[in-house]
Amino acid sequence: MITACVKCMLVACQTCGLVQKAGDVPKDSVIKCARCNFQIFHRRVNSRVRTLAFSLAALILYFPSNFYPVVTAEYQGQHSQTTIFQGISSLYAHKQYFIASLIFCTSMLTPVLKIIGLIFITLTLDWPHWKKARTWIYKIIRVIDPWNMLEVFLLAICVSMVEMGEVATVHPGRGVFSFAAAVVLTLLATLSFDSRLLWDSSAEKKHYE
């Protein structure tokens, strides 16, 4: 928790809880706790640019990862290719509405909402009248983030490829590589964003972004 004053701030160490004053932090510098020497304050370098770049790349790869086959299988002479969208459609066709809706929301809907939200935030950081809107969007991203199951779905694909190796020939499809890249880029976009930019002044944005 950080509370800013005129030219200093009160910083609570997340490790030992010591509250201490900290002056202006030069660029590329960090503050360490006076008691436990743990790093308590730092700004992510080029946070805005990196978040935007990772988010745009993830958005581009999102479409082939969802509409190209993620696995191709050969079993008893039959060849089949499966995309995430086809899997969801098949579940709806078999009246598995709850599971189909859950997979759709966690593997297709929430990831793209998260990516679009991060792109919107980074592109509008200089708009002075949108601070509350950006804050609410960021809060929504934090709420839906635990439901973003791209990583779990990718793990399930890898496990199924290993487990079925003895009874069927399973190969990664064209979409699985885009899918894996989208997973990594989405994680990097989230980790790169410094939420303090949401309420920084124009001078602070220029100094830290």
mmCIF file of N, CA and C in Angstrom, residues 43-169:
data_model
loop_
_atom_site.group_PDB
_atom_site.id
_atom_site.type_symbol
_atom_site.label_atom_id
_atom_site.label_comp_id
_atom_site.label_asym_id
_atom_site.label_seq_id
_atom_site.Cartn_x
_atom_site.Cartn_y
_atom_site.Cartn_z
ATOM 1 N N ARG A 43 9.205 0.374 -10.380
ATOM 2 C CA ARG A 43 8.324 0.578 -11.523
ATOM 3 C C ARG A 43 8.828 -0.259 -12.690
ATOM 4 N N ARG A 44 7.884 -0.857 -13.415
ATOM 5 C CA ARG A 44 8.267 -1.689 -14.550
ATOM 6 C C ARG A 44 8.679 -0.802 -15.721
ATOM 7 N N VAL A 45 9.846 -1.056 -16.256
ATOM 8 C CA VAL A 45 10.384 -0.233 -17.340
ATOM 9 C C VAL A 45 9.583 -0.474 -18.619
ATOM 10 N N ASN A 46 9.209 0.627 -19.310
ATOM 11 C CA ASN A 46 8.472 0.545 -20.586
ATOM 12 C C ASN A 46 7.217 -0.316 -20.466
ATOM 13 N N SER A 47 6.519 -0.175 -19.346
ATOM 14 C CA SER A 47 5.352 -1.025 -19.077
ATOM 15 C C SER A 47 4.279 -0.870 -20.151
ATOM 16 N N ARG A 48 3.978 0.361 -20.504
ATOM 17 C CA ARG A 48 2.896 0.603 -21.460
ATOM 18 C C ARG A 48 3.197 0.004 -22.826
ATOM 19 N N VAL A 49 4.388 0.249 -23.340
ATOM 20 C CA VAL A 49 4.759 -0.224 -24.671
ATOM 21 C C VAL A 49 4.798 -1.745 -24.709
ATOM 22 N N ARG A 50 5.389 -2.347 -23.691
ATOM 23 C CA ARG A 50 5.495 -3.811 -23.675
ATOM 24 C C ARG A 50 4.128 -4.466 -23.556
ATOM 25 N N THR A 51 3.258 -3.908 -22.696
ATOM 26 C CA THR A 51 1.915 -4.470 -22.548
ATOM 27 C C THR A 51 1.137 -4.384 -23.853
ATOM 28 N N LEU A 52 1.236 -3.245 -24.527
ATOM 29 C CA LEU A 52 0.532 -3.074 -25.802
ATOM 30 C C LEU A 52 1.064 -4.030 -26.854
ATOM 31 N N ALA A 53 2.387 -4.170 -26.926
ATOM 32 C CA ALA A 53 2.979 -5.058 -27.928
ATOM 33 C C ALA A 53 2.586 -6.516 -27.684
ATOM 34 N N PHE A 54 2.674 -6.964 -26.440
ATOM 35 C CA PHE A 54 2.306 -8.349 -26.127
ATOM 36 C C PHE A 54 0.812 -8.583 -26.376
ATOM 37 N N SER A 55 -0.023 -7.610 -26.020
ATOM 38 C CA SER A 55 -1.473 -7.762 -26.191
ATOM 39 C C SER A 55 -1.861 -7.829 -27.659
ATOM 40 N N LEU A 56 -1.270 -6.971 -28.479
ATOM 41 C CA LEU A 56 -1.568 -6.990 -29.917
ATOM 42 C C LEU A 56 -1.126 -8.306 -30.542
ATOM 43 N N ALA A 57 0.057 -8.781 -30.150
ATOM 44 C CA ALA A 57 0.536 -10.054 -30.688
ATOM 45 C C ALA A 57 -0.378 -11.203 -30.256
ATOM 46 N N ALA A 58 -0.819 -11.180 -28.996
ATOM 47 C CA ALA A 58 -1.731 -12.222 -28.510
ATOM 48 C C ALA A 58 -3.070 -12.171 -29.241
ATOM 49 N N LEU A 59 -3.556 -10.961 -29.524
ATOM 50 C CA LEU A 59 -4.828 -10.823 -30.237
ATOM 51 C C LEU A 59 -4.724 -11.370 -31.661
ATOM 52 N N ILE A 60 -3.597 -11.114 -32.321
ATOM 53 C CA ILE A 60 -3.403 -11.622 -33.680
ATOM 54 C C ILE A 60 -3.393 -13.152 -33.687
ATOM 55 N N LEU A 61 -2.718 -13.740 -32.696
ATOM 56 C CA LEU A 61 -2.597 -15.198 -32.636
ATOM 57 C C LEU A 61 -3.842 -15.868 -32.064
ATOM 58 N N TYR A 62 -4.710 -15.082 -31.449
ATOM 59 C CA TYR A 62 -5.920 -15.648 -30.839
ATOM 60 C C TYR A 62 -6.808 -16.322 -31.884
ATOM 61 N N PHE A 63 -6.936 -15.703 -33.052
ATOM 62 C CA PHE A 63 -7.866 -16.221 -34.060
ATOM 63 C C PHE A 63 -7.404 -17.532 -34.679
ATOM 64 N N PRO A 64 -6.157 -17.653 -35.162
ATOM 65 C CA PRO A 64 -5.748 -18.975 -35.663
ATOM 66 C C PRO A 64 -5.710 -20.048 -34.584
ATOM 67 N N SER A 65 -5.447 -19.658 -33.338
ATOM 68 C CA SER A 65 -5.396 -20.661 -32.273
ATOM 69 C C SER A 65 -6.767 -21.253 -31.982
ATOM 70 N N ASN A 66 -7.822 -20.511 -32.267
ATOM 71 C CA ASN A 66 -9.172 -20.999 -31.988
ATOM 72 C C ASN A 66 -9.865 -21.617 -33.196
ATOM 73 N N PHE A 67 -9.405 -21.291 -34.407
ATOM 74 C CA PHE A 67 -10.125 -21.756 -35.585
ATOM 75 C C PHE A 67 -9.318 -22.714 -36.453
ATOM 76 N N TYR A 68 -8.037 -22.908 -36.136
ATOM 77 C CA TYR A 68 -7.259 -23.954 -36.785
ATOM 78 C C TYR A 68 -7.253 -25.192 -35.898
ATOM 79 N N PRO A 69 -7.065 -26.380 -36.473
ATOM 80 C CA PRO A 69 -7.051 -27.603 -35.646
ATOM 81 C C PRO A 69 -5.935 -27.558 -34.608
ATOM 82 N N VAL A 70 -6.272 -27.939 -33.375
ATOM 83 C CA VAL A 70 -5.264 -27.994 -32.322
ATOM 84 C C VAL A 70 -4.657 -29.385 -32.213
ATOM 85 N N VAL A 71 -5.423 -30.407 -32.606
ATOM 86 C CA VAL A 71 -4.887 -31.776 -32.638
ATOM 87 C C VAL A 71 -5.434 -32.493 -33.870
ATOM 88 N N THR A 72 -4.616 -33.370 -34.426
ATOM 89 C CA THR A 72 -5.057 -34.271 -35.487
ATOM 90 C C THR A 72 -4.812 -35.699 -35.009
ATOM 91 N N ALA A 73 -5.785 -36.560 -35.183
ATOM 92 C CA ALA A 73 -5.692 -37.923 -34.653
ATOM 93 C C ALA A 73 -6.027 -38.943 -35.739
ATOM 94 N N GLU A 74 -5.337 -40.075 -35.682
ATOM 95 C CA GLU A 74 -5.617 -41.204 -36.563
ATOM 96 C C GLU A 74 -5.878 -42.422 -35.691
ATOM 97 N N TYR A 75 -7.086 -42.967 -35.821
ATOM 98 C CA TYR A 75 -7.495 -44.113 -34.995
ATOM 99 C C TYR A 75 -8.264 -45.100 -35.851
ATOM 100 N N GLN A 76 -7.717 -46.328 -35.973
ATOM 101 C CA GLN A 76 -8.337 -47.392 -36.764
ATOM 102 C C GLN A 76 -8.633 -46.934 -38.193
ATOM 103 N N GLY A 77 -7.659 -46.259 -38.764
ATOM 104 C CA GLY A 77 -7.773 -45.833 -40.150
ATOM 105 C C GLY A 77 -8.561 -44.562 -40.367
ATOM 106 N N GLN A 78 -9.130 -44.011 -39.307
ATOM 107 C CA GLN A 78 -9.920 -42.783 -39.431
ATOM 108 C C GLN A 78 -9.062 -41.579 -39.032
ATOM 109 N N HIS A 79 -9.171 -40.535 -39.836
ATOM 110 C CA HIS A 79 -8.397 -39.311 -39.608
ATOM 111 C C HIS A 79 -9.353 -38.191 -39.199
ATOM 112 N N SER A 80 -9.008 -37.501 -38.123
ATOM 113 C CA SER A 80 -9.875 -36.420 -37.661
ATOM 114 C C SER A 80 -9.037 -35.239 -37.185
ATOM 115 N N GLN A 81 -9.590 -34.050 -37.355
ATOM 116 C CA GLN A 81 -8.978 -32.819 -36.877
ATOM 117 C C GLN A 81 -9.985 -32.094 -35.995
ATOM 118 N N THR A 82 -9.482 -31.521 -34.909
ATOM 119 C CA THR A 82 -10.386 -30.890 -33.955
ATOM 120 C C THR A 82 -9.896 -29.488 -33.610
ATOM 121 N N THR A 83 -10.812 -28.550 -33.704
ATOM 122 C CA THR A 83 -10.541 -27.191 -33.225
ATOM 123 C C THR A 83 -11.308 -26.967 -31.926
ATOM 124 N N ILE A 84 -10.941 -25.933 -31.221
ATOM 125 C CA ILE A 84 -11.648 -25.603 -29.982
ATOM 126 C C ILE A 84 -13.113 -25.294 -30.275
ATOM 127 N N PHE A 85 -13.348 -24.556 -31.360
ATOM 128 C CA PHE A 85 -14.712 -24.190 -31.714
ATOM 129 C C PHE A 85 -15.534 -25.416 -32.067
ATOM 130 N N GLN A 86 -14.935 -26.373 -32.790
ATOM 131 C CA GLN A 86 -15.648 -27.605 -33.127
ATOM 132 C C GLN A 86 -15.973 -28.411 -31.876
ATOM 133 N N GLY A 87 -15.050 -28.429 -30.933
ATOM 134 C CA GLY A 87 -15.309 -29.134 -29.674
ATOM 135 C C GLY A 87 -16.486 -28.543 -28.928
ATOM 136 N N ILE A 88 -16.551 -27.218 -28.893
ATOM 137 C CA ILE A 88 -17.669 -26.555 -28.215
ATOM 138 C C ILE A 88 -18.975 -26.834 -28.954
ATOM 139 N N SER A 89 -18.936 -26.755 -30.275
ATOM 140 C CA SER A 89 -20.145 -27.025 -31.072
ATOM 141 C C SER A 89 -20.624 -28.460 -30.871
ATOM 142 N N SER A 90 -19.673 -29.401 -30.780
ATOM 143 C CA SER A 90 -20.039 -30.807 -30.567
ATOM 144 C C SER A 90 -20.709 -30.992 -29.209
ATOM 145 N N LEU A 91 -20.208 -30.310 -28.193
ATOM 146 C CA LEU A 91 -20.821 -30.409 -26.864
ATOM 147 C C LEU A 91 -22.238 -29.846 -26.868
ATOM 148 N N TYR A 92 -22.439 -28.732 -27.574
ATOM 149 C CA TYR A 92 -23.795 -28.178 -27.687
ATOM 150 C C TYR A 92 -24.715 -29.148 -28.436
ATOM 151 N N ALA A 93 -24.177 -29.781 -29.479
ATOM 152 C CA ALA A 93 -24.985 -30.727 -30.253
ATOM 153 C C ALA A 93 -25.406 -31.932 -29.418
ATOM 154 N N HIS A 94 -24.567 -32.319 -28.445
ATOM 155 C CA HIS A 94 -24.883 -33.440 -27.563
ATOM 156 C C HIS A 94 -25.582 -32.977 -26.273
ATOM 157 N N LYS A 95 -26.063 -31.735 -26.285
ATOM 158 C CA LYS A 95 -26.849 -31.159 -25.195
ATOM 159 C C LYS A 95 -26.067 -31.043 -23.876
ATOM 160 N N GLN A 96 -24.753 -30.925 -23.997
ATOM 161 C CA GLN A 96 -23.921 -30.666 -22.818
ATOM 162 C C GLN A 96 -23.743 -29.146 -22.689
ATOM 163 N N TYR A 97 -24.852 -28.480 -22.404
ATOM 164 C CA TYR A 97 -24.862 -27.021 -22.483
ATOM 165 C C TYR A 97 -23.967 -26.369 -21.427
ATOM 166 N N PHE A 98 -23.982 -26.896 -20.218
ATOM 167 C CA PHE A 98 -23.200 -26.276 -19.150
ATOM 168 C C PHE A 98 -21.703 -26.372 -19.439
ATOM 169 N N ILE A 99 -21.238 -27.577 -19.809
ATOM 170 C CA ILE A 99 -19.812 -27.769 -20.080
ATOM 171 C C ILE A 99 -19.389 -26.962 -21.305
ATOM 172 N N ALA A 100 -20.228 -26.963 -22.332
ATOM 173 C CA ALA A 100 -19.912 -26.206 -23.546
ATOM 174 C C ALA A 100 -19.817 -24.711 -23.252
ATOM 175 N N SER A 101 -20.751 -24.206 -22.458
ATOM 176 C CA SER A 101 -20.729 -22.788 -22.105
ATOM 177 C C SER A 101 -19.512 -22.448 -21.254
ATOM 178 N N LEU A 102 -19.156 -23.350 -20.340
ATOM 179 C CA LEU A 102 -17.997 -23.127 -19.482
ATOM 180 C C LEU A 102 -16.712 -23.066 -20.310
ATOM 181 N N ILE A 103 -16.561 -24.010 -21.247
ATOM 182 C CA ILE A 103 -15.364 -24.012 -22.093
ATOM 183 C C ILE A 103 -15.337 -22.782 -22.988
ATOM 184 N N PHE A 104 -16.501 -22.399 -23.515
ATOM 185 C CA PHE A 104 -16.554 -21.208 -24.364
ATOM 186 C C PHE A 104 -16.129 -19.958 -23.599
ATOM 187 N N CYS A 105 -16.648 -19.811 -22.381
ATOM 188 C CA CYS A 105 -16.329 -18.615 -21.587
ATOM 189 C C CYS A 105 -14.867 -18.579 -21.159
ATOM 190 N N THR A 106 -14.341 -19.731 -20.723
ATOM 191 C CA THR A 106 -12.995 -19.745 -20.155
ATOM 192 C C THR A 106 -11.887 -19.856 -21.204
ATOM 193 N N SER A 107 -12.204 -20.395 -22.384
ATOM 194 C CA SER A 107 -11.169 -20.595 -23.390
ATOM 195 C C SER A 107 -11.284 -19.659 -24.581
ATOM 196 N N MET A 108 -12.445 -19.017 -24.766
ATOM 197 C CA MET A 108 -12.613 -18.136 -25.912
ATOM 198 C C MET A 108 -13.042 -16.732 -25.515
ATOM 199 N N LEU A 109 -14.010 -16.609 -24.602
ATOM 200 C CA LEU A 109 -14.561 -15.296 -24.281
ATOM 201 C C LEU A 109 -13.668 -14.477 -23.355
ATOM 202 N N THR A 110 -13.348 -15.019 -22.172
ATOM 203 C CA THR A 110 -12.566 -14.232 -21.209
ATOM 204 C C THR A 110 -11.154 -13.893 -21.697
ATOM 205 N N PRO A 111 -10.454 -14.792 -22.427
ATOM 206 C CA PRO A 111 -9.133 -14.382 -22.915
ATOM 207 C C PRO A 111 -9.172 -13.182 -23.847
ATOM 208 N N VAL A 112 -10.132 -13.178 -24.781
ATOM 209 C CA VAL A 112 -10.186 -12.058 -25.724
ATOM 210 C C VAL A 112 -10.651 -10.779 -25.029
ATOM 211 N N LEU A 113 -11.542 -10.889 -24.042
ATOM 212 C CA LEU A 113 -11.940 -9.701 -23.276
ATOM 213 C C LEU A 113 -10.748 -9.123 -22.508
ATOM 214 N N LYS A 114 -9.938 -10.004 -21.953
ATOM 215 C CA LYS A 114 -8.756 -9.558 -21.225
ATOM 216 C C LYS A 114 -7.777 -8.850 -22.158
ATOM 217 N N ILE A 115 -7.544 -9.427 -23.330
ATOM 218 C CA ILE A 115 -6.608 -8.833 -24.281
ATOM 219 C C ILE A 115 -7.107 -7.478 -24.762
ATOM 220 N N ILE A 116 -8.390 -7.410 -25.135
ATOM 221 C CA ILE A 116 -8.962 -6.145 -25.613
ATOM 222 C C ILE A 116 -8.940 -5.101 -24.504
ATOM 223 N N GLY A 117 -9.217 -5.522 -23.266
ATOM 224 C CA GLY A 117 -9.184 -4.595 -22.140
ATOM 225 C C GLY A 117 -7.808 -3.994 -21.930
ATOM 226 N N LEU A 118 -6.762 -4.818 -22.006
ATOM 227 C CA LEU A 118 -5.396 -4.314 -21.839
ATOM 228 C C LEU A 118 -5.016 -3.374 -22.977
ATOM 229 N N ILE A 119 -5.445 -3.710 -24.207
ATOM 230 C CA ILE A 119 -5.161 -2.819 -25.337
ATOM 231 C C ILE A 119 -5.854 -1.476 -25.149
ATOM 232 N N PHE A 120 -7.105 -1.498 -24.723
ATOM 233 C CA PHE A 120 -7.850 -0.257 -24.503
ATOM 234 C C PHE A 120 -7.178 0.601 -23.426
ATOM 235 N N ILE A 121 -6.769 -0.025 -22.333
ATOM 236 C CA ILE A 121 -6.136 0.722 -21.249
ATOM 237 C C ILE A 121 -4.853 1.390 -21.711
ATOM 238 N N THR A 122 -4.007 0.637 -22.409
ATOM 239 C CA THR A 122 -2.724 1.196 -22.828
ATOM 240 C C THR A 122 -2.881 2.300 -23.871
ATOM 241 N N LEU A 123 -3.893 2.168 -24.738
ATOM 242 C CA LEU A 123 -4.091 3.179 -25.778
ATOM 243 C C LEU A 123 -4.716 4.459 -25.245
ATOM 244 N N THR A 124 -5.411 4.385 -24.114
ATOM 245 C CA THR A 124 -6.124 5.560 -23.593
ATOM 246 C C THR A 124 -5.501 6.131 -22.321
ATOM 247 N N LEU A 125 -4.283 5.737 -22.006
ATOM 248 C CA LEU A 125 -3.657 6.232 -20.771
ATOM 249 C C LEU A 125 -3.488 7.746 -20.759
ATOM 250 N N ASP A 126 -3.397 8.356 -21.942
ATOM 251 C CA ASP A 126 -3.218 9.811 -22.016
ATOM 252 C C ASP A 126 -4.538 10.572 -21.995
ATOM 253 N N TRP A 127 -5.654 9.869 -21.967
ATOM 254 C CA TRP A 127 -6.954 10.537 -21.920
ATOM 255 C C TRP A 127 -7.285 10.871 -20.462
ATOM 256 N N PRO A 128 -7.314 12.131 -20.086
ATOM 257 C CA PRO A 128 -7.462 12.490 -18.659
ATOM 258 C C PRO A 128 -8.838 12.187 -18.072
ATOM 259 N N HIS A 129 -9.867 12.089 -18.902
ATOM 260 C CA HIS A 129 -11.231 11.915 -18.380
ATOM 261 C C HIS A 129 -11.663 10.448 -18.332
ATOM 262 N N TRP A 130 -10.771 9.521 -18.558
ATOM 263 C CA TRP A 130 -11.131 8.108 -18.594
ATOM 264 C C TRP A 130 -10.478 7.312 -17.478
ATOM 265 N N LYS A 131 -10.021 7.993 -16.431
ATOM 266 C CA LYS A 131 -9.291 7.287 -15.381
ATOM 267 C C LYS A 131 -10.178 6.266 -14.663
ATOM 268 N N LYS A 132 -11.396 6.665 -14.318
ATOM 269 C CA LYS A 132 -12.284 5.739 -13.617
ATOM 270 C C LYS A 132 -12.683 4.575 -14.512
ATOM 271 N N ALA A 133 -12.914 4.862 -15.798
ATOM 272 C CA ALA A 133 -13.285 3.797 -16.731
ATOM 273 C C ALA A 133 -12.151 2.787 -16.857
ATOM 274 N N ARG A 134 -10.925 3.290 -16.975
ATOM 275 C CA ARG A 134 -9.778 2.383 -17.073
ATOM 276 C C ARG A 134 -9.610 1.571 -15.790
ATOM 277 N N THR A 135 -9.874 2.204 -14.642
ATOM 278 C CA THR A 135 -9.759 1.498 -13.368
ATOM 279 C C THR A 135 -10.772 0.363 -13.282
ATOM 280 N N TRP A 136 -12.005 0.621 -13.712
ATOM 281 C CA TRP A 136 -13.041 -0.415 -13.674
ATOM 282 C C TRP A 136 -12.715 -1.548 -14.639
ATOM 283 N N ILE A 137 -12.194 -1.195 -15.809
ATOM 284 C CA ILE A 137 -11.812 -2.232 -16.773
ATOM 285 C C ILE A 137 -10.703 -3.095 -16.195
ATOM 286 N N TYR A 138 -9.741 -2.458 -15.528
ATOM 287 C CA TYR A 138 -8.648 -3.222 -14.928
ATOM 288 C C TYR A 138 -9.170 -4.121 -13.806
ATOM 289 N N LYS A 139 -10.118 -3.628 -13.025
ATOM 290 C CA LYS A 139 -10.718 -4.449 -11.970
ATOM 291 C C LYS A 139 -11.440 -5.654 -12.564
ATOM 292 N N ILE A 140 -12.150 -5.438 -13.680
ATOM 293 C CA ILE A 140 -12.847 -6.545 -14.347
ATOM 294 C C ILE A 140 -11.847 -7.571 -14.848
ATOM 295 N N ILE A 141 -10.721 -7.090 -15.403
ATOM 296 C CA ILE A 141 -9.675 -8.001 -15.867
ATOM 297 C C ILE A 141 -9.159 -8.851 -14.717
ATOM 298 N N ARG A 142 -8.965 -8.223 -13.547
ATOM 299 C CA ARG A 142 -8.475 -8.969 -12.391
ATOM 300 C C ARG A 142 -9.497 -9.992 -11.912
ATOM 301 N N VAL A 143 -10.795 -9.684 -12.099
ATOM 302 C CA VAL A 143 -11.847 -10.618 -11.680
ATOM 303 C C VAL A 143 -11.912 -11.819 -12.619
ATOM 304 N N ILE A 144 -11.852 -11.557 -13.939
ATOM 305 C CA ILE A 144 -11.986 -12.656 -14.908
ATOM 306 C C ILE A 144 -10.680 -13.406 -15.105
ATOM 307 N N ASP A 145 -9.574 -12.844 -14.630
ATOM 308 C CA ASP A 145 -8.277 -13.486 -14.860
ATOM 309 C C ASP A 145 -8.209 -14.922 -14.325
ATOM 310 N N PRO A 146 -8.734 -15.203 -13.109
ATOM 311 C CA PRO A 146 -8.691 -16.596 -12.646
ATOM 312 C C PRO A 146 -9.512 -17.558 -13.513
ATOM 313 N N TRP A 147 -10.468 -17.011 -14.282
ATOM 314 C CA TRP A 147 -11.291 -17.860 -15.143
ATOM 315 C C TRP A 147 -10.704 -18.003 -16.535
ATOM 316 N N ASN A 148 -9.572 -17.368 -16.772
ATOM 317 C CA ASN A 148 -8.891 -17.495 -18.052
ATOM 318 C C ASN A 148 -8.099 -18.793 -18.043
ATOM 319 N N MET A 149 -8.601 -19.805 -18.730
ATOM 320 C CA MET A 149 -8.042 -21.151 -18.610
ATOM 321 C C MET A 149 -7.272 -21.580 -19.856
ATOM 322 N N LEU A 150 -6.654 -20.637 -20.548
ATOM 323 C CA LEU A 150 -5.864 -20.999 -21.718
ATOM 324 C C LEU A 150 -4.745 -21.967 -21.353
ATOM 325 N N GLU A 151 -4.075 -21.681 -20.226
ATOM 326 C CA GLU A 151 -2.948 -22.526 -19.827
ATOM 327 C C GLU A 151 -3.426 -23.940 -19.490
ATOM 328 N N VAL A 152 -4.563 -24.044 -18.792
ATOM 329 C CA VAL A 152 -5.102 -25.350 -18.427
ATOM 330 C C VAL A 152 -5.511 -26.123 -19.671
ATOM 331 N N PHE A 153 -6.110 -25.433 -20.626
ATOM 332 C CA PHE A 153 -6.545 -26.099 -21.852
ATOM 333 C C PHE A 153 -5.346 -26.599 -22.648
ATOM 334 N N LEU A 154 -4.285 -25.797 -22.690
ATOM 335 C CA LEU A 154 -3.079 -26.225 -23.389
ATOM 336 C C LEU A 154 -2.474 -27.453 -22.716
ATOM 337 N N LEU A 155 -2.461 -27.471 -21.389
ATOM 338 C CA LEU A 155 -1.956 -28.627 -20.656
ATOM 339 C C LEU A 155 -2.799 -29.867 -20.945
ATOM 340 N N ALA A 156 -4.118 -29.686 -21.017
ATOM 341 C CA ALA A 156 -5.006 -30.821 -21.316
ATOM 342 C C ALA A 156 -4.716 -31.392 -22.699
ATOM 343 N N ILE A 157 -4.417 -30.522 -23.662
ATOM 344 C CA ILE A 157 -4.077 -30.993 -25.009
ATOM 345 C C ILE A 157 -2.800 -31.824 -24.975
ATOM 346 N N CYS A 158 -1.789 -31.313 -24.265
ATOM 347 C CA CYS A 158 -0.506 -32.034 -24.196
ATOM 348 C C CYS A 158 -0.672 -33.386 -23.504
ATOM 349 N N VAL A 159 -1.445 -33.409 -22.415
ATOM 350 C CA VAL A 159 -1.661 -34.661 -21.690
ATOM 351 C C VAL A 159 -2.393 -35.672 -22.562
ATOM 352 N N SER A 160 -3.415 -35.221 -23.287
ATOM 353 C CA SER A 160 -4.180 -36.138 -24.137
ATOM 354 C C SER A 160 -3.300 -36.713 -25.253
ATOM 355 N N MET A 161 -2.369 -35.921 -25.761
ATOM 356 C CA MET A 161 -1.471 -36.408 -26.804
ATOM 357 C C MET A 161 -0.569 -37.511 -26.266
ATOM 358 N N VAL A 162 -0.126 -37.368 -25.008
ATOM 359 C CA VAL A 162 0.737 -38.388 -24.412
ATOM 360 C C VAL A 162 -0.057 -39.641 -24.070
ATOM 361 N N GLU A 163 -1.225 -39.461 -23.448
ATOM 362 C CA GLU A 163 -2.019 -40.603 -22.988
ATOM 363 C C GLU A 163 -2.562 -41.438 -24.136
ATOM 364 N N MET A 164 -2.865 -40.805 -25.266
ATOM 365 C CA MET A 164 -3.459 -41.531 -26.390
ATOM 366 C C MET A 164 -2.416 -42.105 -27.337
ATOM 367 N N GLY A 165 -1.135 -41.892 -27.005
ATOM 368 C CA GLY A 165 -0.085 -42.339 -27.912
ATOM 369 C C GLY A 165 -0.081 -43.831 -28.149
ATOM 370 N N GLU A 166 -0.593 -44.647 -27.187
ATOM 371 C CA GLU A 166 -0.564 -46.095 -27.326
ATOM 372 C C GLU A 166 -1.748 -46.638 -28.127
ATOM 373 N N VAL A 167 -2.829 -45.907 -28.217
ATOM 374 C CA VAL A 167 -4.019 -46.419 -28.912
ATOM 375 C C VAL A 167 -4.331 -45.650 -30.188
ATOM 376 N N ALA A 168 -3.725 -44.490 -30.352
ATOM 377 C CA ALA A 168 -3.986 -43.684 -31.536
ATOM 378 C C ALA A 168 -2.772 -42.813 -31.827
ATOM 379 N N THR A 169 -2.679 -42.394 -33.083
ATOM 380 C CA THR A 169 -1.603 -41.482 -33.477
ATOM 381 C C THR A 169 -2.127 -40.055 -33.378
#
